[in-house]
Coordinates of N, CA and C in Angstrom, one line a residue:
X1 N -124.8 -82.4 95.2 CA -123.9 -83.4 95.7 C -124.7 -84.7 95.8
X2 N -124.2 -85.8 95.4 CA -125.1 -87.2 95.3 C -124.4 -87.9 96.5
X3 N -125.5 -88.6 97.7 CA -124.9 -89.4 98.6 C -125.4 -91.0 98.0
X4 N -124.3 -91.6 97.8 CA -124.9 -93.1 97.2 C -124.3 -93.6 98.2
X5 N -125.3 -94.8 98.5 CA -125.1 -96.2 99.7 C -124.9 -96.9 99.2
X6 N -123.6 -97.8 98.8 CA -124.0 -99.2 98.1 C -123.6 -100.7 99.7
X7 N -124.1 -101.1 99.8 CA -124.0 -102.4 100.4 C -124.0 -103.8 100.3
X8 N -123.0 -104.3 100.1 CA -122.7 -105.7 99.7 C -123.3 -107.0 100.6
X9 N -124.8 -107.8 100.0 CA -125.4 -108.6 101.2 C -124.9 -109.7 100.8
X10 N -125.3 -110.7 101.8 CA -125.9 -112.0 101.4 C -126.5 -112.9 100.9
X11 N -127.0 -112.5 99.9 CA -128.0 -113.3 99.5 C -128.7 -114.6 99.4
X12 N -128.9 -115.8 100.2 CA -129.2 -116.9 99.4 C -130.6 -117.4 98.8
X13 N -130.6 -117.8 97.4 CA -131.3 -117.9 96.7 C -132.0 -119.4 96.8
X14 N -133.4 -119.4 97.0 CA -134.2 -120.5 97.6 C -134.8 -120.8 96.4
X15 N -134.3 -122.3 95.8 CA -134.6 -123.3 94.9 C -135.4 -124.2 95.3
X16 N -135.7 -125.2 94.2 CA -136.2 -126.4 94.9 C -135.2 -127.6 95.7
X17 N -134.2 -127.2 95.5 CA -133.3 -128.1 96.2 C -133.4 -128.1 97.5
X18 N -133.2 -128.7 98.6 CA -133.1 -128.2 100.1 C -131.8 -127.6 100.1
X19 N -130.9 -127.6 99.2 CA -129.8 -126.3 99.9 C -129.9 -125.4 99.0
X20 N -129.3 -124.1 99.6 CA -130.0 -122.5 99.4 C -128.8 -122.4 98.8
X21 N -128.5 -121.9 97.5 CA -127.1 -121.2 97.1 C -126.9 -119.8 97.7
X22 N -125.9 -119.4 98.0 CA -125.4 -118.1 98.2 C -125.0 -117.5 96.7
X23 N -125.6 -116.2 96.8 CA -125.3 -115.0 95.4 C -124.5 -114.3 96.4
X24 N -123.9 -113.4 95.7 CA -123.4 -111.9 96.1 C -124.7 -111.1 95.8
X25 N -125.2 -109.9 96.2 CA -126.3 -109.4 95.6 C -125.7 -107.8 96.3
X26 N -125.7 -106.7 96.0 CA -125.6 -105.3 96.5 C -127.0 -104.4 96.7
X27 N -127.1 -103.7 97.6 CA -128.2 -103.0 97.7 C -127.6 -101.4 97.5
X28 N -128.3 -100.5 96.9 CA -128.0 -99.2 96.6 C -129.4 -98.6 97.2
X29 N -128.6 -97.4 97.7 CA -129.2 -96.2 97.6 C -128.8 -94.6 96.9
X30 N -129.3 -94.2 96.7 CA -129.1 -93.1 96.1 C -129.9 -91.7 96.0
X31 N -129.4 -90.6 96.9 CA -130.3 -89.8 97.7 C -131.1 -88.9 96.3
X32 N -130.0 -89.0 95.0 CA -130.6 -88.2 93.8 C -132.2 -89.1 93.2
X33 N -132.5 -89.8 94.1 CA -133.7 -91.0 93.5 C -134.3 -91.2 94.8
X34 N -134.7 -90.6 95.9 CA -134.8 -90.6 97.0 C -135.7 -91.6 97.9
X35 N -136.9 -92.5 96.4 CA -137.7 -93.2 97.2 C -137.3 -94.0 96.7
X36 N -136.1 -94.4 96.1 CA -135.9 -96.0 95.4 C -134.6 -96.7 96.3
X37 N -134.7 -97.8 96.0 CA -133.5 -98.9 96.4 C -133.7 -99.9 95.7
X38 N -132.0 -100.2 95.0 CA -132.1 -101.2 94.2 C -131.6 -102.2 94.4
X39 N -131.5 -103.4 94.4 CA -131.0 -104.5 94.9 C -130.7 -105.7 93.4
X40 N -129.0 -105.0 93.7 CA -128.8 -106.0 91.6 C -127.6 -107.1 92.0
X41 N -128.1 -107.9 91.2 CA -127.0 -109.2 91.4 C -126.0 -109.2 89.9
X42 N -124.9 -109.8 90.8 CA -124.2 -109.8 89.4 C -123.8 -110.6 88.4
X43 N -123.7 -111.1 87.4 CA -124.0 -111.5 85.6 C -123.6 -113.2 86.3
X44 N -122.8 -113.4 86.8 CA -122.3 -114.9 87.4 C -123.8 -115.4 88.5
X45 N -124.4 -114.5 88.5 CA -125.5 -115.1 89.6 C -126.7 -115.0 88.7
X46 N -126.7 -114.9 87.2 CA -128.2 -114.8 87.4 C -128.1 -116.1 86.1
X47 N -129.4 -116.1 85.8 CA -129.8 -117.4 84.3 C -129.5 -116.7 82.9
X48 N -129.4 -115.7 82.8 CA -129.1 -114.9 81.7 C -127.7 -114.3 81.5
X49 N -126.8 -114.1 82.3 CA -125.5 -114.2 82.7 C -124.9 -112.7 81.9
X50 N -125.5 -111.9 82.5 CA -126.0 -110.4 82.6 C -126.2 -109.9 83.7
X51 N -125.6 -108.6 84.1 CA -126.0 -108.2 85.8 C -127.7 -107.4 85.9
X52 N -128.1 -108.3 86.8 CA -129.8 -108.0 86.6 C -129.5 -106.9 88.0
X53 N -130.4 -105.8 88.0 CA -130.7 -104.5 88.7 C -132.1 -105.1 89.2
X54 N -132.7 -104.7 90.3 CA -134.3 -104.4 90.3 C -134.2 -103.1 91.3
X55 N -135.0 -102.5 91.0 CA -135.4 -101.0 91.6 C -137.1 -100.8 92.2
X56 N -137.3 -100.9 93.5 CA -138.4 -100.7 94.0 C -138.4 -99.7 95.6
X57 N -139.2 -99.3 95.7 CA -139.5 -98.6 96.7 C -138.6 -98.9 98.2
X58 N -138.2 -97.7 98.8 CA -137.5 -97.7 100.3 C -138.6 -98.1 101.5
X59 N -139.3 -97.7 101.0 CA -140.4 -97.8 102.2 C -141.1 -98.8 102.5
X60 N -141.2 -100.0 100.9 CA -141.2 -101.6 100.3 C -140.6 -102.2 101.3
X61 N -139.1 -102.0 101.1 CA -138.5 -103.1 102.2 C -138.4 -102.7 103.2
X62 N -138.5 -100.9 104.1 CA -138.6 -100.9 105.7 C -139.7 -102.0 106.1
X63 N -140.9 -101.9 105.1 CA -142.0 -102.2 105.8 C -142.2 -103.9 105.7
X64 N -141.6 -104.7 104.9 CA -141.4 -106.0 104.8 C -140.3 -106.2 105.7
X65 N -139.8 -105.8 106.4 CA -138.5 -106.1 107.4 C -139.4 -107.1 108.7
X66 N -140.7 -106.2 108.8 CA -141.4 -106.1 109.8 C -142.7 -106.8 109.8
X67 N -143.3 -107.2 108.2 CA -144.6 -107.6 107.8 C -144.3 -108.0 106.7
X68 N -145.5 -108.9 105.9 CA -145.6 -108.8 104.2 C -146.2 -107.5 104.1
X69 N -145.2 -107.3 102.7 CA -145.3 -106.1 102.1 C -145.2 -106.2 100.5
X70 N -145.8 -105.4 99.9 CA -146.2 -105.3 98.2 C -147.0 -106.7 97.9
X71 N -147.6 -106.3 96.8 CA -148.3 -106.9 95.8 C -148.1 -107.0 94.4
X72 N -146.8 -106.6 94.1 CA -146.9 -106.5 92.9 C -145.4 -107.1 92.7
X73 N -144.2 -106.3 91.8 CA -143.1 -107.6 91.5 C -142.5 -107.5 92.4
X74 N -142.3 -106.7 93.1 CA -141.6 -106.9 94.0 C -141.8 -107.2 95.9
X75 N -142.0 -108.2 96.3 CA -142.6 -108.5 97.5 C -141.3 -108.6 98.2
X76 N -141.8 -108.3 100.2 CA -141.0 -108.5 101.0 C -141.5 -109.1 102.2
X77 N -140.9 -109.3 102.8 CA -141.5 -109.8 104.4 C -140.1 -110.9 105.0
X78 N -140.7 -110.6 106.6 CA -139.9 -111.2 107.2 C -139.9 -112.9 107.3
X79 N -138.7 -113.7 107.9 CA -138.8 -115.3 107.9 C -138.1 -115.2 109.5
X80 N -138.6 -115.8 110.0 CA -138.3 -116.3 111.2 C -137.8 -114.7 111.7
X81 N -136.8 -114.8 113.1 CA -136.5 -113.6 113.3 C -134.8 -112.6 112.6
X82 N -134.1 -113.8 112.2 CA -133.0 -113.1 111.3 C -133.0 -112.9 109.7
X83 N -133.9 -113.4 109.3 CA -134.0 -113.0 107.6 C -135.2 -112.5 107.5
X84 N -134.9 -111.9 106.4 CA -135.6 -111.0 105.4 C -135.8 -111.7 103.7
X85 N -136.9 -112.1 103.6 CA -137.2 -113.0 102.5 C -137.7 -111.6 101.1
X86 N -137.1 -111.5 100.2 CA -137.0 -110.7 98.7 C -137.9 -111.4 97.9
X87 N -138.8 -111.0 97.4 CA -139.9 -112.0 96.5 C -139.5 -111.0 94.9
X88 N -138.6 -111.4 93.8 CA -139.0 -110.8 92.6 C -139.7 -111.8 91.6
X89 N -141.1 -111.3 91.0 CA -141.9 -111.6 90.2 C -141.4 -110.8 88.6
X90 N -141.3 -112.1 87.8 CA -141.3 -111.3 86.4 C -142.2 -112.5 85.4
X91 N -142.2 -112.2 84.2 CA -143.0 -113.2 83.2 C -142.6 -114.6 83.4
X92 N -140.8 -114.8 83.7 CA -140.4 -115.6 83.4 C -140.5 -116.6 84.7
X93 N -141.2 -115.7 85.8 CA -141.0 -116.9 87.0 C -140.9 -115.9 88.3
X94 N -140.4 -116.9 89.4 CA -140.3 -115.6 90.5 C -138.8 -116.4 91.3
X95 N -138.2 -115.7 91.5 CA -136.9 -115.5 92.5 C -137.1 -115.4 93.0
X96 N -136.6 -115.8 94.7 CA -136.8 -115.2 96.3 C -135.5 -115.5 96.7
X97 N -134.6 -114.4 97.6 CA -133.7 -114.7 98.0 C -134.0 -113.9 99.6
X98 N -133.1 -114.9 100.2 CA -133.3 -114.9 102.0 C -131.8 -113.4 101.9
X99 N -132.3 -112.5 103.0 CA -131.3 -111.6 103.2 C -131.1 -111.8 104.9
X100 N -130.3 -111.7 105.4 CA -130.1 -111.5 106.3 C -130.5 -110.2 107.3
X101 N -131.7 -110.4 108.0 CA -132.6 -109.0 108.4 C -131.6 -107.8 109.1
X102 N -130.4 -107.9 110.2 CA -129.4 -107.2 110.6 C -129.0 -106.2 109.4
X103 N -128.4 -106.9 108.2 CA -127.8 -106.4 107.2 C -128.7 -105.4 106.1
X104 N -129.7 -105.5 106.2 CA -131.1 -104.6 105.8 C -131.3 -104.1 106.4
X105 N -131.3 -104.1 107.9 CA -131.6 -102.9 108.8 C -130.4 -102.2 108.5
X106 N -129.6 -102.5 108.7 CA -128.2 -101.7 108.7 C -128.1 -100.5 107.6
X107 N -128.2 -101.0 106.8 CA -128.7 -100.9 105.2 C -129.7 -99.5 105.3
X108 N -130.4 -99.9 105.5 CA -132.0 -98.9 105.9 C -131.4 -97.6 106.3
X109 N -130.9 -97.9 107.8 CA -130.5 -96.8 108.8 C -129.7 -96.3 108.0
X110 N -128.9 -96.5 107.2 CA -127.9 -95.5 106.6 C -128.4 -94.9 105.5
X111 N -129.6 -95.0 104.7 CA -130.1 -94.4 104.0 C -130.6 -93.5 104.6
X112 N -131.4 -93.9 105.5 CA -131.9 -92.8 107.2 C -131.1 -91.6 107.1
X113 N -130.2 -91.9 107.8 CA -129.1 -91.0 107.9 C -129.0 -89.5 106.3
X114 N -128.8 -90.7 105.2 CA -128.8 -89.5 104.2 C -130.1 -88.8 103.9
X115 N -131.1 -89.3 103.7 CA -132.4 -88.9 103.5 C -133.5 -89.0 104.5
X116 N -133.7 -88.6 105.6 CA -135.1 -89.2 106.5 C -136.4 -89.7 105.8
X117 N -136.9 -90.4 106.8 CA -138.4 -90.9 106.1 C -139.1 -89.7 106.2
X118 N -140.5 -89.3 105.0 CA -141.0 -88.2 105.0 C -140.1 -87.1 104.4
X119 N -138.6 -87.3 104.4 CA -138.1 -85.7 103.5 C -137.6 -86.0 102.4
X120 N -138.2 -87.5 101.5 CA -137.4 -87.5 100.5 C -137.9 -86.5 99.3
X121 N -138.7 -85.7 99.3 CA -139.4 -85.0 98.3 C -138.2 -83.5 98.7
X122 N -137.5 -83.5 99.4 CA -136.1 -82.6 99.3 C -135.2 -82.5 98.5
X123 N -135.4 -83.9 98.2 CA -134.2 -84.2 97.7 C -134.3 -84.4 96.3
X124 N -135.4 -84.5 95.6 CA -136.1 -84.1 94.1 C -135.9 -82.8 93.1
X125 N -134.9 -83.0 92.0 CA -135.1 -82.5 91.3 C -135.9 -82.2 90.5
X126 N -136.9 -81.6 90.2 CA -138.3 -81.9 89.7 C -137.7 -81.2 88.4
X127 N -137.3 -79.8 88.2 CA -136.4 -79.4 87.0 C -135.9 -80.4 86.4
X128 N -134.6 -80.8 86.9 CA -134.0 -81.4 85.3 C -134.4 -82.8 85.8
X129 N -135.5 -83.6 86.3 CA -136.2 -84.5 85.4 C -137.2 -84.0 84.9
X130 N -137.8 -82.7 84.4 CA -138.4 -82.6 83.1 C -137.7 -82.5 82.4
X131 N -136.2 -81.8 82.3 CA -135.6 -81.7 81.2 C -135.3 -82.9 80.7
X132 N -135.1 -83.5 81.4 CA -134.5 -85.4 80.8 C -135.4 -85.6 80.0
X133 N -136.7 -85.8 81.2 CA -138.0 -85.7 80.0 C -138.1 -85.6 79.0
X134 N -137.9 -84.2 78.6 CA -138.6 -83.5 77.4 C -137.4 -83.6 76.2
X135 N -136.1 -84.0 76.9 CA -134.8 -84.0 75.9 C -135.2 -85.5 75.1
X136 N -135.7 -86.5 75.9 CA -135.9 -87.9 75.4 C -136.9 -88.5 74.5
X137 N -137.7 -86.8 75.4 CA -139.1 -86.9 73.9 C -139.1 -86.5 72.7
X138 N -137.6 -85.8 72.2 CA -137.8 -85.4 71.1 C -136.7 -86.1 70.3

């Protein structure tokens, strides 16, 4: 049985302009993928006008709620005490959109709920992702 979380945030996206546009952006979880959370915006919000996904680590944005967190494309950390600043890094440049910190925790805790921190290795099918595997490699 698959428990999926999807949550519809706020997003606003910090340009050079002094005003911040608002995106729609959704955050997923999905207990069949138990250390990931994706956070994808849809085809009207991005430069390519295609719905972009990004997929990084649960424990990424617990811990950027609170601190900077990651080094690599995908960075997090808190701004003042109600947002939550998203850093994605790609070739083409880097995005940062402000989330609202309430709506991330909220977010979090209900992943909580489906998977605890420390039991996501429960929830791993380690069988049929080899078989995916091994079907894709031939």
């Amino acid at each position: 049985m698959s428990t999926v979380i999807e949550q519809a945030v706020e997003a606003r996206l910090v340009a050079s302009a002094p005003r911040m546009e608002t995106v729609p952006a959704t955050l997923r979880y999905d207990r069949r993928d138990p250390f990931a959370v994706r956070m994808a915006f849809p085809a009207p919000a991005t430069l390519e006008g295609v719905e972009v996904s990004w997929v990084f680590a649960r424990e990424l944005l617990a811990a950027g709620v609170d601190a900077p967190a990651g080094c690599g494309d995908v960075r997090v950390r808190p701004f003042g005490d109600d947002r939550t600043v998203v850093e994605f890094h790609a070739p083409e440049g880097v995005a940062m959109v402000h989330v609202p910190t309430s709506e991330v925790r909220r977010f979090l805790q209900r992943a909580r709920q489906a998977v605890p921190d420390g039991c996501e290795h429960r929830f791993l099918d380690i069988d049929h992702d080899l078989r995916e595997l091994l079907r894709d490699a031939c």
